[in-house]
């Protein structure tokens, strides 16, 4: 079994910054692409940013230039540095990963989500 646990969410004023972390644990052989998704109330879950095992990153247009995704493969960790936050960034942020397990299966996993609220 594989678990993804997010941390770092909270309440921040517009223009502020937050850093989200995602830790993967369990029966992990290798982690392929990882990503951050977000879901605002009444809306669908959308991709915010993704990063390959080699470090290639992609961003949604709405966060380009403000958010930075990174990962530490040795620690099975992924991060999202969020700067210049806007009220429209308010959402539950989810960690996602494609994982090859010790049993040889490749599955997609999700974290439980962490709330980010941008408000004055």
mmCIF file of C-alpha atoms in Angstrom:
data_model
loop_
_atom_site.group_PDB
_atom_site.id
_atom_site.type_symbol
_atom_site.label_atom_id
_atom_site.label_comp_id
_atom_site.label_asym_id
_atom_site.label_seq_id
_atom_site.Cartn_x
_atom_site.Cartn_y
_atom_site.Cartn_z
ATOM 1 C CA UNK A 1 0.000 0.000 0.000
ATOM 2 C CA UNK A 2 1.091 3.559 -0.726
ATOM 3 C CA UNK A 3 0.089 6.688 1.166
ATOM 4 C CA UNK A 4 0.378 10.325 0.142
ATOM 5 C CA UNK A 5 0.150 12.937 2.889
ATOM 6 C CA UNK A 6 -0.082 16.674 2.207
ATOM 7 C CA UNK A 7 0.821 19.423 4.636
ATOM 8 C CA UNK A 8 1.365 23.160 4.642
ATOM 9 C CA UNK A 9 -2.071 24.512 3.841
ATOM 10 C CA UNK A 10 -3.690 27.321 5.752
ATOM 11 C CA UNK A 11 -5.063 30.833 5.682
ATOM 12 C CA UNK A 12 -3.013 33.540 3.997
ATOM 13 C CA UNK A 13 -3.673 37.103 2.883
ATOM 14 C CA UNK A 14 -3.703 38.030 -0.802
ATOM 15 C CA UNK A 15 -0.152 38.500 -2.021
ATOM 16 C CA UNK A 16 1.191 36.092 0.560
ATOM 17 C CA UNK A 17 3.010 32.787 0.196
ATOM 18 C CA UNK A 18 2.577 29.182 1.264
ATOM 19 C CA UNK A 19 4.601 26.044 0.716
ATOM 20 C CA UNK A 20 2.813 22.734 0.381
ATOM 21 C CA UNK A 21 4.535 19.415 0.947
ATOM 22 C CA UNK A 22 3.565 15.891 -0.071
ATOM 23 C CA UNK A 23 5.223 12.836 1.416
ATOM 24 C CA UNK A 24 4.860 9.423 -0.196
ATOM 25 C CA UNK A 25 5.351 6.310 1.906
ATOM 26 C CA UNK A 26 4.679 2.600 1.826
ATOM 27 C CA UNK A 27 5.524 -0.129 -0.656
ATOM 28 C CA UNK A 28 7.241 2.139 -3.172
ATOM 29 C CA UNK A 29 9.642 0.919 -5.806
ATOM 30 C CA UNK A 30 9.638 4.020 -7.962
ATOM 31 C CA UNK A 31 7.586 7.201 -8.349
ATOM 32 C CA UNK A 32 6.915 8.501 -11.815
ATOM 33 C CA UNK A 33 5.034 11.727 -12.483
ATOM 34 C CA UNK A 34 3.783 13.631 -9.455
ATOM 35 C CA UNK A 35 1.354 16.488 -9.464
ATOM 36 C CA UNK A 36 -0.697 18.979 -7.508
ATOM 37 C CA UNK A 37 -4.392 19.365 -8.219
ATOM 38 C CA UNK A 38 -6.921 21.703 -6.656
ATOM 39 C CA UNK A 39 -10.666 21.748 -6.249
ATOM 40 C CA UNK A 40 -12.698 24.768 -5.271
ATOM 41 C CA UNK A 41 -16.260 24.392 -3.922
ATOM 42 C CA UNK A 42 -18.676 23.521 -6.717
ATOM 43 C CA UNK A 43 -15.911 23.129 -9.277
ATOM 44 C CA UNK A 44 -14.045 20.225 -10.817
ATOM 45 C CA UNK A 45 -10.604 19.119 -9.716
ATOM 46 C CA UNK A 46 -7.978 20.720 -11.955
ATOM 47 C CA UNK A 47 -4.283 20.182 -12.478
ATOM 48 C CA UNK A 48 -2.136 22.943 -10.985
ATOM 49 C CA UNK A 49 1.331 21.615 -11.765
ATOM 50 C CA UNK A 50 3.103 18.349 -12.500
ATOM 51 C CA UNK A 51 6.693 17.176 -12.420
ATOM 52 C CA UNK A 52 8.357 14.159 -13.960
ATOM 53 C CA UNK A 53 10.835 11.931 -12.172
ATOM 54 C CA UNK A 54 13.559 13.791 -14.059
ATOM 55 C CA UNK A 55 12.340 17.168 -12.871
ATOM 56 C CA UNK A 56 10.500 18.476 -15.931
ATOM 57 C CA UNK A 57 7.632 20.675 -14.769
ATOM 58 C CA UNK A 58 4.370 21.853 -16.290
ATOM 59 C CA UNK A 59 2.021 24.489 -14.941
ATOM 60 C CA UNK A 60 -1.540 25.612 -15.447
ATOM 61 C CA UNK A 61 -1.636 29.008 -17.112
ATOM 62 C CA UNK A 62 -3.310 30.508 -14.057
ATOM 63 C CA UNK A 63 -0.305 29.817 -11.805
ATOM 64 C CA UNK A 64 2.636 30.273 -14.178
ATOM 65 C CA UNK A 65 5.195 32.648 -12.739
ATOM 66 C CA UNK A 66 3.699 32.412 -9.244
ATOM 67 C CA UNK A 67 3.938 28.729 -8.280
ATOM 68 C CA UNK A 68 6.965 26.441 -8.373
ATOM 69 C CA UNK A 69 6.790 22.660 -8.164
ATOM 70 C CA UNK A 70 9.762 20.587 -7.048
ATOM 71 C CA UNK A 71 10.536 17.126 -5.729
ATOM 72 C CA UNK A 72 13.170 15.269 -3.747
ATOM 73 C CA UNK A 73 13.331 11.746 -5.147
ATOM 74 C CA UNK A 74 15.597 10.509 -2.355
ATOM 75 C CA UNK A 75 12.991 11.474 0.241
ATOM 76 C CA UNK A 76 9.867 10.669 -1.832
ATOM 77 C CA UNK A 77 8.756 14.270 -1.324
ATOM 78 C CA UNK A 78 7.102 16.841 -3.558
ATOM 79 C CA UNK A 79 6.614 20.541 -2.887
ATOM 80 C CA UNK A 80 4.598 23.446 -4.216
ATOM 81 C CA UNK A 81 5.868 26.937 -3.477
ATOM 82 C CA UNK A 82 2.985 29.349 -3.941
ATOM 83 C CA UNK A 83 3.746 33.068 -4.140
ATOM 84 C CA UNK A 84 1.595 36.107 -4.892
ATOM 85 C CA UNK A 85 -1.477 34.188 -3.838
ATOM 86 C CA UNK A 86 -4.871 35.387 -4.996
ATOM 87 C CA UNK A 87 -8.360 34.743 -3.593
ATOM 88 C CA UNK A 88 -9.078 32.589 -6.650
ATOM 89 C CA UNK A 89 -6.324 30.209 -5.508
ATOM 90 C CA UNK A 90 -8.567 29.194 -2.617
ATOM 91 C CA UNK A 91 -9.213 25.462 -2.865
ATOM 92 C CA UNK A 92 -8.405 22.062 -1.465
ATOM 93 C CA UNK A 93 -5.039 21.038 -2.878
ATOM 94 C CA UNK A 94 -4.387 17.362 -3.592
ATOM 95 C CA UNK A 95 -1.164 15.476 -4.142
ATOM 96 C CA UNK A 96 -1.151 12.891 -6.940
ATOM 97 C CA UNK A 97 1.452 10.328 -7.936
ATOM 98 C CA UNK A 98 1.957 7.436 -10.321
ATOM 99 C CA UNK A 99 3.775 4.799 -8.310
ATOM 100 C CA UNK A 100 5.395 1.509 -9.146
ATOM 101 C CA UNK A 101 4.983 -0.664 -6.070
ATOM 102 C CA UNK A 102 7.275 -3.354 -4.722
ATOM 103 C CA UNK A 103 4.865 -5.938 -6.132
ATOM 104 C CA UNK A 104 5.343 -4.576 -9.620
ATOM 105 C CA UNK A 105 2.003 -2.832 -10.059
ATOM 106 C CA UNK A 106 1.741 0.738 -11.318
ATOM 107 C CA UNK A 107 -1.108 2.646 -9.715
ATOM 108 C CA UNK A 108 -2.291 6.200 -9.292
ATOM 109 C CA UNK A 109 -2.563 7.509 -5.749
ATOM 110 C CA UNK A 110 -4.130 10.591 -4.152
ATOM 111 C CA UNK A 111 -3.592 12.351 -0.883
ATOM 112 C CA UNK A 112 -6.400 13.441 1.392
ATOM 113 C CA UNK A 113 -6.042 17.118 0.493
ATOM 114 C CA UNK A 114 -5.042 20.266 2.328
ATOM 115 C CA UNK A 115 -7.095 23.460 2.459
ATOM 116 C CA UNK A 116 -5.616 26.693 1.146
ATOM 117 C CA UNK A 117 -7.626 29.833 1.822
ATOM 118 C CA UNK A 118 -6.554 33.217 0.476
ATOM 119 C CA UNK A 119 -8.502 35.983 2.128
ATOM 120 C CA UNK A 120 -8.028 39.310 3.853
#
